[in-house]
Amino acid sequence: MDHLTKLELALAVTRYGSPGKINTQLRRRGVGTLEEHREQLDSASRRQLRAVAEDLLSQGVTAVLRETSEYPRLLDQVSNAPPVLFCSGQLSLLSAHSIGMCGSRRVSDEGLRAATICGSVAAGQDLVSVSGYARGVDMATHISALESGGTTIIVLPEGINHFRVKREIASVWDPSRVLVVSQFAPTQTWCAGGAMTRNSVIIGLSLALVVVEAGERGGTLAAGQRALELGRRVIALQFSDMSPGNAVLVGSGAIAVSNPAELSSFLHELRYVADEPTRSGFAQQHQDALIPSSWASPP
């Protein structure tokens, strides 16, 4: 199936279909159900879809459809995973081992330093850092991953037409090491519900979720709880005083990690279990030697 056809089918689903119903039909009848859905549209709607698809393709956007080999295996294990993903950038990152990162937009200074360290540690373990492109923890993680020579996936809470390279990440931006993903119709604007839904994709793409600093309530805590419900490992960072939300998550089964070396060791083991080890013992020891001794240390 060519890229233009994939985009047409994805647009038909996000603009005219119900993702829940489409998922059920996909499970029963495969990708052919998307083609049937498109064929049911009137000729004017189909012409409009073709024009929009051509415009997206000219901007370097493609679509990944559920029930195809391109769809991420881990995300496909989530029952309500989106039937389509609009993507721009290094598509191969969808099949790479990834680690999710989340935390508050109003993060403390220590939390911000920790997020920066997390992005660097993940890069050192050949793990893609997946986050949501919001200010605070998300942005610190994306920037640190790229500064450290690693890769990152940006999962948007809105349509891909609204994506822009933000000023704070522009100096390290490398299209060959970034993938931008959206499950929404390209023109959909930001809303709180979209941000919460986006978190499920971050979790679904990732071997584990690192929670930097969760409050007593809010999206970060909800993301950690959702990851636990899905059976994903949750790593809750522990500073001198553990944040209230992180303490709740640890009480529910999350793993408390008190320093960067512990995080590196855990991610190394996670990477080892997920696939053949890519580093020798010496390389791992060398990597650990470069890691700050605490979350409060300068990254």
C-alpha angles and dihedrals in degrees: 000000000000124000094252093055091048090053092049091052092046091050091049090055099045097041102037109014142071110244092211094053092042090054091053091050092046091055091051103040108011129226091331088079089066091054090049089051091053093047090057091064120096119255094258092054091048092051089050091050091052092051093049091046091052090050092050091048091052088056092053097258121141135175132236116205127208115247091036128105091249094062112103111261096218093047090049088061089067108091096217097039113146115271091224138026125200108213138188125182133016102009093185089074089075089072096042125098108268141188122208122225127196139165144134125304086222094054124163121250090255091049091051091051089048092051089052091051091048092056091050094046092050091051089051090056093049091248123142112237110228120195144141106258095239121138118271119025096008096053094042089054095049093047095046093049091054094042088053093053094257135121135253142195119213113206110198127215089210142037119305092241088073095056118117131168102253121228095244094058099036096095093060099033113133116173091202090063101040134074122191115204133187129175092193134087106279094248097044112125128222120282134163092248090054091053091053092046090049090059091065089060092050089052093043093054093050137082088214140354123238112208109200103184123348124184128219088274139002142078098312093055090044090052092052092048091048091051091053090049089054091051095249120141114255121205114200114196115228119208127178085292117024113230115249095247093048089052090053090051093049088052088054096050107283119139116246113222116191103185142018094256090058090050092050091050092049093048091047090055091045090052091047093053093045094054144345111307112264097193133062120231089257092054091051092050089049090050091050090051090062095051120102115251095234142012088254093059117102110266 
